[in-house]
């Protein structure tokens, strides 16, 4: 049996071009369908096909009169058609030694006559063919028929190119898109010439989303066109602008030398708002630059690198920045952590709580413990909350994390309560937690389920939470306060510190931020500030807590100024639940204020 057509010398290049141009294998196209229908009618043939000859098969981009969508390449007639630029014709396949035992001849569809013309790219690569097939032998085509077959084939090729070009165009802007930019980058790299890729990040994605919600897609499209015009006015002649994402544009520059004059000209042009329908829209521009270098055996994700640099420039307000592997590594780590957090919430051994005691500075009694979240990643090891909490707060992952902390803190509080330990447990909440009733409802339900009085729990939130739906935040805090729960304003003294506004909230406690303690022993300005904060908060009947106490000197100072409670490494580091009990037993002080009947010391804050 014949093994099929010979393989072309440029087969590897040809297959790459198929991958590039013929990516829409499974999508119907009315133009292709119309061409094969007309070809079948013109040649009065029962079967007409647009066939792409791939590595191990031929597959049909459009077909008439045939159910199969593909066949093996070794039985393909079209595999012979691509051996030449001229049409290939078999008047009677049963008489041709190459085909008389072919499964498509001896079985279905019973090919007898075949005529195909190759689909040829501009650079001479033959992708497949347009062919007509009959189940009866036929005489050879006339010159007119051969010419018509070639014209049909030319239409097919034009359509293939047209479809590919449409895949390269960003419809809202009319610019070439990321796919085309990547194609052009490959072309530049193949020449070996030095060049650089520039990405211009115009907005944070959330900002553009807000524009769409507020002003609609029509406005957004006009905005994009106005930005396109402004950017193109700054680019050198012949420099093509691409739109590579909804918020980003890109272009290629020759050479690797920094073209600061161009970067700065773009930044200056984008500094002024874009006016669209009478609305001024201020851009938030960050430009990323990466040098394109072709290194054998090393695949580089240039697009990801340049986007990383642009994000870095925008977030750090640098204007423009070259790609730095260390910054990219940090962003990749951040993405990896975010991707892992969902699994961590449901894993039995990744997340855990540790507890840091807070004491009455006058008696040394433990008044409460703050529950602090810790994460041990299965491959990265311990990940600090200062790294993963800010990442989670930018996503929908923060709510599951908060609920995890709530659940486990309440469970632990129930265990301590059963053993006679009745200090308060404090947990941190986010603006998202207080933006509705779900978190509050869940907290109340858990406390009731485990039989824990609400006065033995404390919520800590930062002043920044007040900027997110303040009326709802106040409503949720008042619900919990009415049950007897204490409410603490965390990191106080570093945020808004608007006393009149804070007085509208049902807070009972202010926790002075640990940064205020850092230079307290030597910095007189910090001393005056902290003393004033303690004095004013005390006059307003707040319980005042100093965080970050690390020396006896600082402890003595804040205590002398009237601070009620303290927390920090001098007192105790965060520890596991079992270690906390050992710590309590080792202290030459009461185990808790309430346990020895001294609740009156703090009763006005309950």
PDB file of N, CA and C in Angstrom, residues 286-348:
ATOM      1  N   UNK A 286       1.454  54.940  33.588  1.00  0.00           N
ATOM      2  CA  UNK A 286       2.714  54.284  33.913  1.00  0.00           C
ATOM      3  C   UNK A 286       3.239  53.622  32.660  1.00  0.00           C
ATOM      4  N   UNK A 287       4.521  53.843  32.344  1.00  0.00           N
ATOM      5  CA  UNK A 287       5.110  53.271  31.133  1.00  0.00           C
ATOM      6  C   UNK A 287       6.145  52.230  31.508  1.00  0.00           C
ATOM      7  N   UNK A 288       6.086  51.089  30.824  1.00  0.00           N
ATOM      8  CA  UNK A 288       7.067  50.036  31.028  1.00  0.00           C
ATOM      9  C   UNK A 288       7.885  49.825  29.772  1.00  0.00           C
ATOM     10  N   UNK A 289       9.172  49.581  29.936  1.00  0.00           N
ATOM     11  CA  UNK A 289      10.076  49.372  28.798  1.00  0.00           C
ATOM     12  C   UNK A 289      10.866  48.097  29.031  1.00  0.00           C
ATOM     13  N   UNK A 290      10.950  47.263  28.008  1.00  0.00           N
ATOM     14  CA  UNK A 290      11.763  46.056  28.083  1.00  0.00           C
ATOM     15  C   UNK A 290      12.557  45.915  26.788  1.00  0.00           C
ATOM     16  N   UNK A 291      13.829  45.583  26.898  1.00  0.00           N
ATOM     17  CA  UNK A 291      14.683  45.380  25.732  1.00  0.00           C
ATOM     18  C   UNK A 291      14.440  43.993  25.160  1.00  0.00           C
ATOM     19  N   UNK A 292      14.244  43.924  23.847  1.00  0.00           N
ATOM     20  CA  UNK A 292      14.005  42.646  23.190  1.00  0.00           C
ATOM     21  C   UNK A 292      15.335  42.052  22.751  1.00  0.00           C
ATOM     22  N   UNK A 293      15.661  40.909  23.288  1.00  0.00           N
ATOM     23  CA  UNK A 293      16.903  40.226  22.935  1.00  0.00           C
ATOM     24  C   UNK A 293      16.593  38.760  22.708  1.00  0.00           C
ATOM     25  N   UNK A 294      17.007  38.271  21.563  1.00  0.00           N
ATOM     26  CA  UNK A 294      16.775  36.874  21.237  1.00  0.00           C
ATOM     27  C   UNK A 294      17.943  36.039  21.745  1.00  0.00           C
ATOM     28  N   UNK A 295      17.632  35.146  22.691  1.00  0.00           N
ATOM     29  CA  UNK A 295      18.660  34.282  23.256  1.00  0.00           C
ATOM     30  C   UNK A 295      18.286  32.839  22.948  1.00  0.00           C
ATOM     31  N   UNK A 296      19.174  32.102  22.244  1.00  0.00           N
ATOM     32  CA  UNK A 296      18.864  30.726  21.855  1.00  0.00           C
ATOM     33  C   UNK A 296      18.497  29.864  23.056  1.00  0.00           C
ATOM     34  N   UNK A 297      17.410  29.101  22.892  1.00  0.00           N
ATOM     35  CA  UNK A 297      16.995  28.173  23.935  1.00  0.00           C
ATOM     36  C   UNK A 297      16.249  28.796  25.097  1.00  0.00           C
ATOM     37  N   UNK A 298      16.017  30.115  25.058  1.00  0.00           N
ATOM     38  CA  UNK A 298      15.323  30.781  26.155  1.00  0.00           C
ATOM     39  C   UNK A 298      14.079  31.493  25.641  1.00  0.00           C
ATOM     40  N   UNK A 299      12.926  31.025  26.089  1.00  0.00           N
ATOM     41  CA  UNK A 299      11.659  31.674  25.752  1.00  0.00           C
ATOM     42  C   UNK A 299      11.400  32.798  26.753  1.00  0.00           C
ATOM     43  N   UNK A 300      11.132  33.982  26.246  1.00  0.00           N
ATOM     44  CA  UNK A 300      10.867  35.129  27.109  1.00  0.00           C
ATOM     45  C   UNK A 300       9.418  35.588  26.922  1.00  0.00           C
ATOM     46  N   UNK A 301       8.751  35.835  28.021  1.00  0.00           N
ATOM     47  CA  UNK A 301       7.389  36.364  27.959  1.00  0.00           C
ATOM     48  C   UNK A 301       7.485  37.888  28.011  1.00  0.00           C
ATOM     49  N   UNK A 302       7.808  38.480  26.866  1.00  0.00           N
ATOM     50  CA  UNK A 302       8.062  39.918  26.802  1.00  0.00           C
ATOM     51  C   UNK A 302       6.845  40.719  27.230  1.00  0.00           C
ATOM     52  N   UNK A 303       5.665  40.265  26.812  1.00  0.00           N
ATOM     53  CA  UNK A 303       4.463  41.041  27.114  1.00  0.00           C
ATOM     54  C   UNK A 303       4.214  41.102  28.615  1.00  0.00           C
ATOM     55  N   UNK A 304       4.370  39.977  29.284  1.00  0.00           N
ATOM     56  CA  UNK A 304       4.173  39.981  30.727  1.00  0.00           C
ATOM     57  C   UNK A 304       5.217  40.863  31.412  1.00  0.00           C
ATOM     58  N   UNK A 305       6.435  40.832  30.916  1.00  0.00           N
ATOM     59  CA  UNK A 305       7.498  41.628  31.519  1.00  0.00           C
ATOM     60  C   UNK A 305       7.232  43.125  31.365  1.00  0.00           C
ATOM     61  N   UNK A 306       6.803  43.537  30.185  1.00  0.00           N
ATOM     62  CA  UNK A 306       6.592  44.974  29.974  1.00  0.00           C
ATOM     63  C   UNK A 306       5.369  45.461  30.750  1.00  0.00           C
ATOM     64  N   UNK A 307       4.344  44.622  30.860  1.00  0.00           N
ATOM     65  CA  UNK A 307       3.175  44.982  31.669  1.00  0.00           C
ATOM     66  C   UNK A 307       3.565  45.079  33.146  1.00  0.00           C
ATOM     67  N   UNK A 308       4.438  44.175  33.589  1.00  0.00           N
ATOM     68  CA  UNK A 308       4.937  44.232  34.965  1.00  0.00           C
ATOM     69  C   UNK A 308       5.649  45.552  35.219  1.00  0.00           C
ATOM     70  N   UNK A 309       6.485  45.972  34.270  1.00  0.00           N
ATOM     71  CA  UNK A 309       7.210  47.238  34.436  1.00  0.00           C
ATOM     72  C   UNK A 309       6.256  48.427  34.426  1.00  0.00           C
ATOM     73  N   UNK A 310       5.247  48.405  33.551  1.00  0.00           N
ATOM     74  CA  UNK A 310       4.284  49.507  33.486  1.00  0.00           C
ATOM     75  C   UNK A 310       3.475  49.602  34.780  1.00  0.00           C
ATOM     76  N   UNK A 311       3.048  48.454  35.305  1.00  0.00           N
ATOM     77  CA  UNK A 311       2.319  48.457  36.573  1.00  0.00           C
ATOM     78  C   UNK A 311       3.179  49.025  37.695  1.00  0.00           C
ATOM     79  N   UNK A 312       4.443  48.609  37.710  1.00  0.00           N
ATOM     80  CA  UNK A 312       5.369  49.098  38.735  1.00  0.00           C
ATOM     81  C   UNK A 312       5.513  50.619  38.641  1.00  0.00           C
ATOM     82  N   UNK A 313       5.636  51.128  37.403  1.00  0.00           N
ATOM     83  CA  UNK A 313       5.798  52.579  37.213  1.00  0.00           C
ATOM     84  C   UNK A 313       4.557  53.331  37.663  1.00  0.00           C
ATOM     85  N   UNK A 314       3.373  52.817  37.356  1.00  0.00           N
ATOM     86  CA  UNK A 314       2.142  53.511  37.726  1.00  0.00           C
ATOM     87  C   UNK A 314       1.901  53.444  39.225  1.00  0.00           C
ATOM     88  N   UNK A 315       2.084  52.272  39.817  1.00  0.00           N
ATOM     89  CA  UNK A 315       1.790  52.123  41.240  1.00  0.00           C
ATOM     90  C   UNK A 315       2.767  52.909  42.112  1.00  0.00           C
ATOM     91  N   UNK A 316       4.016  53.049  41.639  1.00  0.00           N
ATOM     92  CA  UNK A 316       5.003  53.789  42.435  1.00  0.00           C
ATOM     93  C   UNK A 316       5.182  55.226  41.948  1.00  0.00           C
ATOM     94  N   UNK A 317       4.314  55.623  41.007  1.00  0.00           N
ATOM     95  CA  UNK A 317       4.320  56.998  40.501  1.00  0.00           C
ATOM     96  C   UNK A 317       5.694  57.384  39.951  1.00  0.00           C
ATOM     97  N   UNK A 318       6.295  56.472  39.175  1.00  0.00           N
ATOM     98  CA  UNK A 318       7.623  56.714  38.613  1.00  0.00           C
ATOM     99  C   UNK A 318       7.576  57.364  37.235  1.00  0.00           C
ATOM    100  N   UNK A 319       6.417  57.342  36.604  1.00  0.00           N
ATOM    101  CA  UNK A 319       6.334  57.821  35.223  1.00  0.00           C
ATOM    102  C   UNK A 319       6.647  56.699  34.265  1.00  0.00           C
ATOM    103  N   UNK A 320       7.921  56.308  34.188  1.00  0.00           N
ATOM    104  CA  UNK A 320       8.299  55.162  33.358  1.00  0.00           C
ATOM    105  C   UNK A 320       9.355  54.344  34.077  1.00  0.00           C
ATOM    106  N   UNK A 321       9.426  53.071  33.742  1.00  0.00           N
ATOM    107  CA  UNK A 321      10.393  52.185  34.395  1.00  0.00           C
ATOM    108  C   UNK A 321      10.772  51.066  33.441  1.00  0.00           C
ATOM    109  N   UNK A 322      12.042  50.714  33.462  1.00  0.00           N
ATOM    110  CA  UNK A 322      12.493  49.538  32.728  1.00  0.00           C
ATOM    111  C   UNK A 322      12.139  48.273  33.512  1.00  0.00           C
ATOM    112  N   UNK A 323      11.998  47.211  32.789  1.00  0.00           N
ATOM    113  CA  UNK A 323      11.711  45.927  33.426  1.00  0.00           C
ATOM    114  C   UNK A 323      12.850  45.520  34.346  1.00  0.00           C
ATOM    115  N   UNK A 324      12.498  45.153  35.570  1.00  0.00           N
ATOM    116  CA  UNK A 324      13.477  44.662  36.541  1.00  0.00           C
ATOM    117  C   UNK A 324      13.028  43.283  37.015  1.00  0.00           C
ATOM    118  N   UNK A 325      13.888  42.285  36.845  1.00  0.00           N
ATOM    119  CA  UNK A 325      13.480  40.923  37.240  1.00  0.00           C
ATOM    120  C   UNK A 325      13.033  40.830  38.688  1.00  0.00           C
ATOM    121  N   UNK A 326      13.662  41.619  39.584  1.00  0.00           N
ATOM    122  CA  UNK A 326      13.283  41.505  40.987  1.00  0.00           C
ATOM    123  C   UNK A 326      11.858  41.985  41.238  1.00  0.00           C
ATOM    124  N   UNK A 327      11.454  43.065  40.540  1.00  0.00           N
ATOM    125  CA  UNK A 327      10.073  43.548  40.680  1.00  0.00           C
ATOM    126  C   UNK A 327       9.098  42.542  40.087  1.00  0.00           C
ATOM    127  N   UNK A 328       9.494  41.955  38.968  1.00  0.00           N
ATOM    128  CA  UNK A 328       8.655  40.954  38.325  1.00  0.00           C
ATOM    129  C   UNK A 328       8.500  39.742  39.229  1.00  0.00           C
ATOM    130  N   UNK A 329       9.589  39.347  39.866  1.00  0.00           N
ATOM    131  CA  UNK A 329       9.531  38.199  40.772  1.00  0.00           C
ATOM    132  C   UNK A 329       8.579  38.475  41.921  1.00  0.00           C
ATOM    133  N   UNK A 330       8.580  39.707  42.414  1.00  0.00           N
ATOM    134  CA  UNK A 330       7.670  40.070  43.508  1.00  0.00           C
ATOM    135  C   UNK A 330       6.217  39.978  43.050  1.00  0.00           C
ATOM    136  N   UNK A 331       5.945  40.445  41.816  1.00  0.00           N
ATOM    137  CA  UNK A 331       4.575  40.384  41.308  1.00  0.00           C
ATOM    138  C   UNK A 331       4.140  38.937  41.075  1.00  0.00           C
ATOM    139  N   UNK A 332       5.074  38.105  40.588  1.00  0.00           N
ATOM    140  CA  UNK A 332       4.737  36.699  40.387  1.00  0.00           C
ATOM    141  C   UNK A 332       4.465  36.013  41.734  1.00  0.00           C
ATOM    142  N   UNK A 333       5.259  36.385  42.736  1.00  0.00           N
ATOM    143  CA  UNK A 333       5.027  35.814  44.060  1.00  0.00           C
ATOM    144  C   UNK A 333       3.659  36.247  44.590  1.00  0.00           C
ATOM    145  N   UNK A 334       3.338  37.523  44.394  1.00  0.00           N
ATOM    146  CA  UNK A 334       2.042  38.015  44.861  1.00  0.00           C
ATOM    147  C   UNK A 334       0.905  37.255  44.189  1.00  0.00           C
ATOM    148  N   UNK A 335       1.022  37.032  42.889  1.00  0.00           N
ATOM    149  CA  UNK A 335      -0.021  36.289  42.176  1.00  0.00           C
ATOM    150  C   UNK A 335      -0.107  34.857  42.696  1.00  0.00           C
ATOM    151  N   UNK A 336       1.056  34.265  42.941  1.00  0.00           N
ATOM    152  CA  UNK A 336       1.061  32.891  43.440  1.00  0.00           C
ATOM    153  C   UNK A 336       0.399  32.807  44.809  1.00  0.00           C
ATOM    154  N   UNK A 337       0.679  33.795  45.646  1.00  0.00           N
ATOM    155  CA  UNK A 337       0.067  33.798  46.970  1.00  0.00           C
ATOM    156  C   UNK A 337      -1.444  33.940  46.878  1.00  0.00           C
ATOM    157  N   UNK A 338      -1.905  34.864  46.018  1.00  0.00           N
ATOM    158  CA  UNK A 338      -3.343  35.034  45.861  1.00  0.00           C
ATOM    159  C   UNK A 338      -4.006  33.755  45.354  1.00  0.00           C
ATOM    160  N   UNK A 339      -3.341  33.109  44.392  1.00  0.00           N
ATOM    161  CA  UNK A 339      -3.896  31.873  43.837  1.00  0.00           C
ATOM    162  C   UNK A 339      -3.948  30.768  44.886  1.00  0.00           C
ATOM    163  N   UNK A 340      -3.059  30.828  45.875  1.00  0.00           N
ATOM    164  CA  UNK A 340      -2.992  29.779  46.897  1.00  0.00           C
ATOM    165  C   UNK A 340      -3.896  30.038  48.090  1.00  0.00           C
ATOM    166  N   UNK A 341      -4.331  31.284  48.261  1.00  0.00           N
ATOM    167  CA  UNK A 341      -5.088  31.630  49.465  1.00  0.00           C
ATOM    168  C   UNK A 341      -6.430  30.896  49.552  1.00  0.00           C
ATOM    169  N   UNK A 342      -7.080  30.733  48.414  1.00  0.00           N
ATOM    170  CA  UNK A 342      -8.374  30.038  48.428  1.00  0.00           C
ATOM    171  C   UNK A 342      -8.216  28.631  48.964  1.00  0.00           C
ATOM    172  N   UNK A 343      -7.170  27.934  48.488  1.00  0.00           N
ATOM    173  CA  UNK A 343      -6.926  26.581  48.985  1.00  0.00           C
ATOM    174  C   UNK A 343      -6.542  26.608  50.457  1.00  0.00           C
ATOM    175  N   UNK A 344      -5.807  27.642  50.862  1.00  0.00           N
ATOM    176  CA  UNK A 344      -5.370  27.729  52.261  1.00  0.00           C
ATOM    177  C   UNK A 344      -6.554  27.822  53.215  1.00  0.00           C
ATOM    178  N   UNK A 345      -7.594  28.570  52.814  1.00  0.00           N
ATOM    179  CA  UNK A 345      -8.770  28.734  53.674  1.00  0.00           C
ATOM    180  C   UNK A 345      -9.436  27.387  53.954  1.00  0.00           C
ATOM    181  N   UNK A 346      -9.364  26.476  52.985  1.00  0.00           N
ATOM    182  CA  UNK A 346     -10.030  25.189  53.135  1.00  0.00           C
ATOM    183  C   UNK A 346      -9.082  24.073  53.577  1.00  0.00           C
ATOM    184  N   UNK A 347      -7.786  24.370  53.643  1.00  0.00           N
ATOM    185  CA  UNK A 347      -6.820  23.357  54.067  1.00  0.00           C
ATOM    186  C   UNK A 347      -6.806  23.263  55.595  1.00  0.00           C
ATOM    187  N   UNK A 348      -6.543  22.085  56.129  1.00  0.00           N
ATOM    188  CA  UNK A 348      -6.571  21.931  57.590  1.00  0.00           C
ATOM    189  C   UNK A 348      -5.292  22.400  58.280  1.00  0.00           C
TER     190      UNK A 348
END
